[in-house]
Each structure stands twice: as C-alpha cells, then as structure tokens.
PDB file of C-alpha atoms in Angstrom:
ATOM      1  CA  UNK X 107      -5.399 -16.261  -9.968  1.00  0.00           C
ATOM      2  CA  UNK X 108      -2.071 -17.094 -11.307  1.00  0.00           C
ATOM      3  CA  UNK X 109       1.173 -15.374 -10.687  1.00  0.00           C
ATOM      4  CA  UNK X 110       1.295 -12.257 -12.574  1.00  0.00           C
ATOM      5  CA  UNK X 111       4.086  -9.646 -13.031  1.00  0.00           C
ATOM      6  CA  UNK X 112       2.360  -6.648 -12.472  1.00  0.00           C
ATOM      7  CA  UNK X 113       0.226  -7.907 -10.044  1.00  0.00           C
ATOM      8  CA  UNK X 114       1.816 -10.746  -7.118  1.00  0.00           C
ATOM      9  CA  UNK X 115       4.750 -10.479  -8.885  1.00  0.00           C
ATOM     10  CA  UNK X 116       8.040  -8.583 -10.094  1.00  0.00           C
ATOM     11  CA  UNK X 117       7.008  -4.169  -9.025  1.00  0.00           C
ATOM     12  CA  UNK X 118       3.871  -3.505  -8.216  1.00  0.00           C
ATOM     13  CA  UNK X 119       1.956  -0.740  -7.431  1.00  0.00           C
ATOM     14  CA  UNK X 120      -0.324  -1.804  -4.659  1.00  0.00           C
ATOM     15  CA  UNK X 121       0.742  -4.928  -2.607  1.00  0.00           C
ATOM     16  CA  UNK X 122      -1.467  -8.221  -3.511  1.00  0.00           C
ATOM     17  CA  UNK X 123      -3.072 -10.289  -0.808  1.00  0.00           C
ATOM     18  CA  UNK X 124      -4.672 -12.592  -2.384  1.00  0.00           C
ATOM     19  CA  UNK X 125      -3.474 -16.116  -2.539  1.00  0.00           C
ATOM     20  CA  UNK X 126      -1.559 -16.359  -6.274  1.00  0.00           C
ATOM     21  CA  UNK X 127      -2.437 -20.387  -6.630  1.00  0.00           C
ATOM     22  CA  UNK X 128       0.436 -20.663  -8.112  1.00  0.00           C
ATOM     23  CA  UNK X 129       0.903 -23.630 -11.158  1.00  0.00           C
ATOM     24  CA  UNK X 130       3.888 -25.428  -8.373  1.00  0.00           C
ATOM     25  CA  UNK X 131       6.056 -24.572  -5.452  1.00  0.00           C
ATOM     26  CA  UNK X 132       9.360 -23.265  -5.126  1.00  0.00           C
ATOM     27  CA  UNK X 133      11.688 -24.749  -2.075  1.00  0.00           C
ATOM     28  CA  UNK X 134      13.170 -22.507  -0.091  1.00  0.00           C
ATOM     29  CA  UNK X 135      14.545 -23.890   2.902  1.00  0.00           C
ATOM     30  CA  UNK X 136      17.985 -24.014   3.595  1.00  0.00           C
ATOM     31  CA  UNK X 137      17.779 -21.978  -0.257  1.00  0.00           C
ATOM     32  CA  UNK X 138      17.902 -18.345  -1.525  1.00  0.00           C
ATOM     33  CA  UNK X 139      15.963 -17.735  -4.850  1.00  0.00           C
ATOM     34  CA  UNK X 140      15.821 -15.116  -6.757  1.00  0.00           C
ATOM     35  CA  UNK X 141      13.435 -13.795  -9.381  1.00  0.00           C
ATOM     36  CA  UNK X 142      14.349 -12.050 -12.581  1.00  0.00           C
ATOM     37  CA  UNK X 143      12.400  -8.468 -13.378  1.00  0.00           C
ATOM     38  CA  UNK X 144      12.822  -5.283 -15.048  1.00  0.00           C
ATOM     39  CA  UNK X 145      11.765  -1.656 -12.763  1.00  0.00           C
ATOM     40  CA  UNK X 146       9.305   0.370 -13.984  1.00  0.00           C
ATOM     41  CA  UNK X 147      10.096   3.573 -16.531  1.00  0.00           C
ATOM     42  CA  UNK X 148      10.689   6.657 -14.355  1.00  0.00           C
ATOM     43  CA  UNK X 149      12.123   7.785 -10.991  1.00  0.00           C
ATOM     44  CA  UNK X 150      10.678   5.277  -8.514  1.00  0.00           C
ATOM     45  CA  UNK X 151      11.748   3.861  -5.236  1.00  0.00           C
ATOM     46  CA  UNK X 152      10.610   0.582  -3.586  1.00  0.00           C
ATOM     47  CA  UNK X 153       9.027   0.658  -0.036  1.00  0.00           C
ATOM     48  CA  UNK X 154       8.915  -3.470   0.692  1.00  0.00           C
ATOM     49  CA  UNK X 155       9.681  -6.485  -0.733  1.00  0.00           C
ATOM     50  CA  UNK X 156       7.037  -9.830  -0.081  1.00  0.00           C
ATOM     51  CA  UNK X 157       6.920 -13.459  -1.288  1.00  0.00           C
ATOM     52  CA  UNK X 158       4.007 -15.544  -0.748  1.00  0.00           C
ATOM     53  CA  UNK X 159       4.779 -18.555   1.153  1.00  0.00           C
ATOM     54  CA  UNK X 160       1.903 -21.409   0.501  1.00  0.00           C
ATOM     55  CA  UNK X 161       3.639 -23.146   4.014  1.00  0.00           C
ATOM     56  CA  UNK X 162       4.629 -21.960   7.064  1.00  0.00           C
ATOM     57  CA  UNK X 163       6.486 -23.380   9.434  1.00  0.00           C
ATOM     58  CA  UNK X 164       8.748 -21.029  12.038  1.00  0.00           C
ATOM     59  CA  UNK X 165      11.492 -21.171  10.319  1.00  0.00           C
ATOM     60  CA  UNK X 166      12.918 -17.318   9.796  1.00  0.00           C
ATOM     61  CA  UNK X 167      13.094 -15.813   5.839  1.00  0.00           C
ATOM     62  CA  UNK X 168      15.018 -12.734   4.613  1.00  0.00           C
ATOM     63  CA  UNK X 169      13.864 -10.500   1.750  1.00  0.00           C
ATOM     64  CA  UNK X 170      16.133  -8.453  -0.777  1.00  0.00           C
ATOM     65  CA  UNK X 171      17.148  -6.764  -4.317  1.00  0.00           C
ATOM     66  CA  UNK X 172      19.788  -7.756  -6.277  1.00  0.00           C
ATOM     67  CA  UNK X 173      21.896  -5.850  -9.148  1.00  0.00           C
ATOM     68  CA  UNK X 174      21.996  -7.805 -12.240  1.00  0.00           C
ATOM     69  CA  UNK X 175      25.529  -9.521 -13.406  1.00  0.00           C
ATOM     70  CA  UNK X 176      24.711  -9.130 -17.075  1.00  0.00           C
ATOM     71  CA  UNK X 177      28.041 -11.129 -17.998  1.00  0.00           C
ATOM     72  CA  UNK X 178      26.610 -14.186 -16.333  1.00  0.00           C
ATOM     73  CA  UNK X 179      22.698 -13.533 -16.602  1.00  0.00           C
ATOM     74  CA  UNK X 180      22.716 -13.890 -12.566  1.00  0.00           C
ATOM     75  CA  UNK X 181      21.894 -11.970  -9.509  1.00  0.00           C
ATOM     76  CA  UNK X 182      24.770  -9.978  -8.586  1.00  0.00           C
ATOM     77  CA  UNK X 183      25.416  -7.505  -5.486  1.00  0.00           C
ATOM     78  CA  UNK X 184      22.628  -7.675  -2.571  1.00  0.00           C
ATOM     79  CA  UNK X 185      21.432  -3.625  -3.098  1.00  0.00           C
ATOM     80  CA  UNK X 186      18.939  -3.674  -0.034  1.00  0.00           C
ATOM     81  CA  UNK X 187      17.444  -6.542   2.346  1.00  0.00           C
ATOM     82  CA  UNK X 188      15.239  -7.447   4.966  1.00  0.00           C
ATOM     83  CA  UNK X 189      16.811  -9.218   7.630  1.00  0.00           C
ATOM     84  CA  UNK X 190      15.779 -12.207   9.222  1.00  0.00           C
ATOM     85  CA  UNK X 191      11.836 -12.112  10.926  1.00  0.00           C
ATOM     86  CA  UNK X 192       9.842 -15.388  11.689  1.00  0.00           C
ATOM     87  CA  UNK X 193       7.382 -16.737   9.018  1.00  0.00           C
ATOM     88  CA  UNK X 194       4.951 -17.448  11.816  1.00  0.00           C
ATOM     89  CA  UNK X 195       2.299 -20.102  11.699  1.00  0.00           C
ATOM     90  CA  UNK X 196       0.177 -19.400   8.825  1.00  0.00           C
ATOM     91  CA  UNK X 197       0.468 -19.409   4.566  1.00  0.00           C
ATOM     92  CA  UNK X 198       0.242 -16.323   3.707  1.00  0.00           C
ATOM     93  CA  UNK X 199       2.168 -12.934   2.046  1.00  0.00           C
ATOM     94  CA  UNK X 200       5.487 -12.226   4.228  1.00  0.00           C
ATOM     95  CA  UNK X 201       6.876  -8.961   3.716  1.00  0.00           C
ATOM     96  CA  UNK X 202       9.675  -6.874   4.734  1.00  0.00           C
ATOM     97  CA  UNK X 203      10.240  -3.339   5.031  1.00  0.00           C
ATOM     98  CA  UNK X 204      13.274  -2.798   2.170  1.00  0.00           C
ATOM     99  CA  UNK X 205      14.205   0.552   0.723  1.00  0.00           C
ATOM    100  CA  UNK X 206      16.060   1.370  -2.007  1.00  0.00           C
ATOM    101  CA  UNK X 207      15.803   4.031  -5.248  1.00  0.00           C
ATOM    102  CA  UNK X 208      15.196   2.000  -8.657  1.00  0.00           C
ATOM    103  CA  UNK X 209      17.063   2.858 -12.107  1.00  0.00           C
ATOM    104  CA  UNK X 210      14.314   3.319 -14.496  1.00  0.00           C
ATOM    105  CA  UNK X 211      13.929   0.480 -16.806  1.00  0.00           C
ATOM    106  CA  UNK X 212      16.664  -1.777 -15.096  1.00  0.00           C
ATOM    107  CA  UNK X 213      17.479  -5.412 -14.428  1.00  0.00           C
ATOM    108  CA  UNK X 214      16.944  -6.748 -10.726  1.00  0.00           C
ATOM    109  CA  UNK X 215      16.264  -9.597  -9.229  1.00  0.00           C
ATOM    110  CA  UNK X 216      13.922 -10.472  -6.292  1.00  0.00           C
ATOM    111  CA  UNK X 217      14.677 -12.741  -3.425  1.00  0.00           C
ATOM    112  CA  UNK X 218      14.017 -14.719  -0.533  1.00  0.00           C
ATOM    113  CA  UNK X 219      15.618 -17.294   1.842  1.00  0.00           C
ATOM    114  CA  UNK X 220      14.449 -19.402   4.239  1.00  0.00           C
ATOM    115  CA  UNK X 221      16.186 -21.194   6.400  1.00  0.00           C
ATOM    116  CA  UNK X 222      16.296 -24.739   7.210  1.00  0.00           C
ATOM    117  CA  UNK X 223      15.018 -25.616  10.918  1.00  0.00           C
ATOM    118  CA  UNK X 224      11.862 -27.184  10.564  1.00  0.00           C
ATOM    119  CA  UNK X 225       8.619 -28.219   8.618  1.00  0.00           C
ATOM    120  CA  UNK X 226       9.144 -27.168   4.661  1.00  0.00           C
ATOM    121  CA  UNK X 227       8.433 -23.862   3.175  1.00  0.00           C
ATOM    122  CA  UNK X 228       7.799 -22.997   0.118  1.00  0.00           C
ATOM    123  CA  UNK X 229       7.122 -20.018  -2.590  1.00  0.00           C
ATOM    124  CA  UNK X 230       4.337 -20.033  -4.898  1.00  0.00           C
ATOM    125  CA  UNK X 231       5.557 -19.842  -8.499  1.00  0.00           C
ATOM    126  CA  UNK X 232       4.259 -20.963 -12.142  1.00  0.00           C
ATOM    127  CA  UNK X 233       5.876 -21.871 -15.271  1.00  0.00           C
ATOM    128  CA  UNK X 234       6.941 -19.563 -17.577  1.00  0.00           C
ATOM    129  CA  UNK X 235       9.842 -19.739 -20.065  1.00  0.00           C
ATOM    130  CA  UNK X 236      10.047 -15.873 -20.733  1.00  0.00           C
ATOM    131  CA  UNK X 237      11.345 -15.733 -16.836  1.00  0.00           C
ATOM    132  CA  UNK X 238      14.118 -16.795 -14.896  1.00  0.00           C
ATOM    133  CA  UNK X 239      14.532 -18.003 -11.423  1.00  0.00           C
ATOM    134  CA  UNK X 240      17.801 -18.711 -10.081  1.00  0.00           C
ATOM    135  CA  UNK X 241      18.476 -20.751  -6.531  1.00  0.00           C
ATOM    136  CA  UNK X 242      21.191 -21.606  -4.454  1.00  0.00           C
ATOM    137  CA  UNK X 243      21.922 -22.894  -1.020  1.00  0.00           C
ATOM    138  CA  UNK X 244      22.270 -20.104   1.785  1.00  0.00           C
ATOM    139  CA  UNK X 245      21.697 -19.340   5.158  1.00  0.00           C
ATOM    140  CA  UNK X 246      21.173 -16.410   4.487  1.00  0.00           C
ATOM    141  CA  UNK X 247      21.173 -13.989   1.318  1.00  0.00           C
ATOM    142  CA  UNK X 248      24.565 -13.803  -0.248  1.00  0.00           C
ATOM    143  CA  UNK X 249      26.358 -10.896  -1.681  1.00  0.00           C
ATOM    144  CA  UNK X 250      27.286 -10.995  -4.048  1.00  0.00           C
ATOM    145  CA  UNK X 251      25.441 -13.585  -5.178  1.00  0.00           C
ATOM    146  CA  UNK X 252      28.249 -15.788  -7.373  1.00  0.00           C
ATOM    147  CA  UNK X 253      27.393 -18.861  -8.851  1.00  0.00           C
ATOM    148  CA  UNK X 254      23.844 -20.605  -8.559  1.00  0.00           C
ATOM    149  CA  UNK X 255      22.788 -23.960  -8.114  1.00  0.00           C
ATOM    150  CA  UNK X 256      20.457 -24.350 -10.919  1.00  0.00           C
ATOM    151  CA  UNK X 257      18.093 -21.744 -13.000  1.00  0.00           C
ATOM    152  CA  UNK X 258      14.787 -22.186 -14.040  1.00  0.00           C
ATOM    153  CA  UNK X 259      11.810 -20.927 -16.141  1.00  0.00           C
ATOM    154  CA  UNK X 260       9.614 -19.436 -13.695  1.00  0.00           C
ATOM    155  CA  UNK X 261       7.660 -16.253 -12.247  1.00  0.00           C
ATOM    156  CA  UNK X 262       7.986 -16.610  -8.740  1.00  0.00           C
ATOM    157  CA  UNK X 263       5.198 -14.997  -6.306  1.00  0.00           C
ATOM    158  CA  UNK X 264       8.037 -12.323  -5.194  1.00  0.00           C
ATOM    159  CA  UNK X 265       6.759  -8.379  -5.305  1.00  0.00           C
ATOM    160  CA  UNK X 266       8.462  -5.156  -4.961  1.00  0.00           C
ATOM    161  CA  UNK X 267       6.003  -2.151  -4.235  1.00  0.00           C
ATOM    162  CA  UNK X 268       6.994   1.631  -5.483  1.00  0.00           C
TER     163      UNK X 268
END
C-alpha cells in the first residue's frame, strides 16, 4: 500500500492501521514537519491526529493542525495539538487525541515532531509533486510556524480523522 490521501493520509474517515510502505522516510528528530491538505466539504470536526512512524525509538513526538499562511504557502498558527507522549518501542501508527472544528473545504497542514534523544525516527512518506511537505527544526511544534527549513514534494503518512 502506498500513502494515500484519503486513506493513511491528509482526513480520513476511519483511522488506517496498516503499514503505508511508504516510497522513503521522512526525519523527524530534533524536526517538525508538516503536511499540506485540504478538509473535507461540509461541517466536520477532527477527533485525532496520527503519523506512522516506520522507527521507534523512545524519543517523545507531538501531533497538531496548522492554519495555512496563504501569503507564504506555509503552515501558519498551531490551531490544536497533542502534546508530548512517548513513541514507545515499536513502528507503528502514533496518535493523539486533537480536537478542533474544520472549515469546509480549507487549507491545513498536518504535523509532527519528534524530538532528538535517541535512536532515529522517522515518518513514512512517498513522492508526489502535487503535495507539499514543509520541515523545520523544533523541539517542539511552533506557533506560529514562521519560516521553514526546506519544502518538499511529498504525501506524508500524517491523518486527521472526522
């Protein structure tokens, strides 16, 4: 299975838990990263956020929504988060309890941070120019967001479920 918006990635209407096998890996420690998607049409409100990790180590990850800074085609304002909770010992989907009401048909952006103890985790993510994932280096996640590191053209394994 690759990573699919819809499905292990962007909103989703059940929560996957199955292994994505992502096409590469996304480092995350010592990094946030965000993912670019658009909410669903309607009224709808998100329940948890999760991000497949491929390695685990015990380093602790946060999970969030951003706004969209449309201006700068960046995350913006941190809307809701997860705070920090151990990624235990195992790969696996890590997930986080986040709540916030969606504007239909909107911008956000999806992330997670890990930070930078031990061992190295990573995301699961594939290739694909029609997204955008944008990184930076952060303890934890930052609000509002600013500047990041470097952007690139992937769908990261990063879920929202309404």
């Amino acid at each position: 299975m690759a990573v699919t918006e819809g499905t292990n990635a962007g909103f989703v209407t059940v929560a996957p838990d199955a292994d994505p096998e992502g096409g590469g890996t996304a480092w995350v420690a010592g990094y946030a990263g965000a993912g670019k998607f658009s909410s669903p049409a309607g009224t709808n409100s998100i329940s948890e956020i999760g991000a497949y990790y491929n390695t685990s180590v015990n380093n602790n990850f946060q999970l969030g929504i951003y706004s969209h800074d449309g201006a700068n085609n960046r995350p913006n304002a941190l809307l809701a988060s997860h705070g920090d909770q151990s990624l235990g010992s195992s790969a696996g989907w890590k997930v986080g309890d986040v709540s916030y009401s969606l504007s239909a048909s909107t911008t956000y952006w999806l992330a997670t941070q890990a930070d930078d103890t031990s061992g190295n985790p990573l995301i699961d993510r594939d290739e694909n120019a029609s997204y955008k994932y944008d990184y930076k280096e952060a303890t934890a996640l930052p609000s509002p967001w600013e500047a990041s590191a470097a952007t690139q053209g992937w769908i990261p394994a990063i879920y929202a479920l309404y």
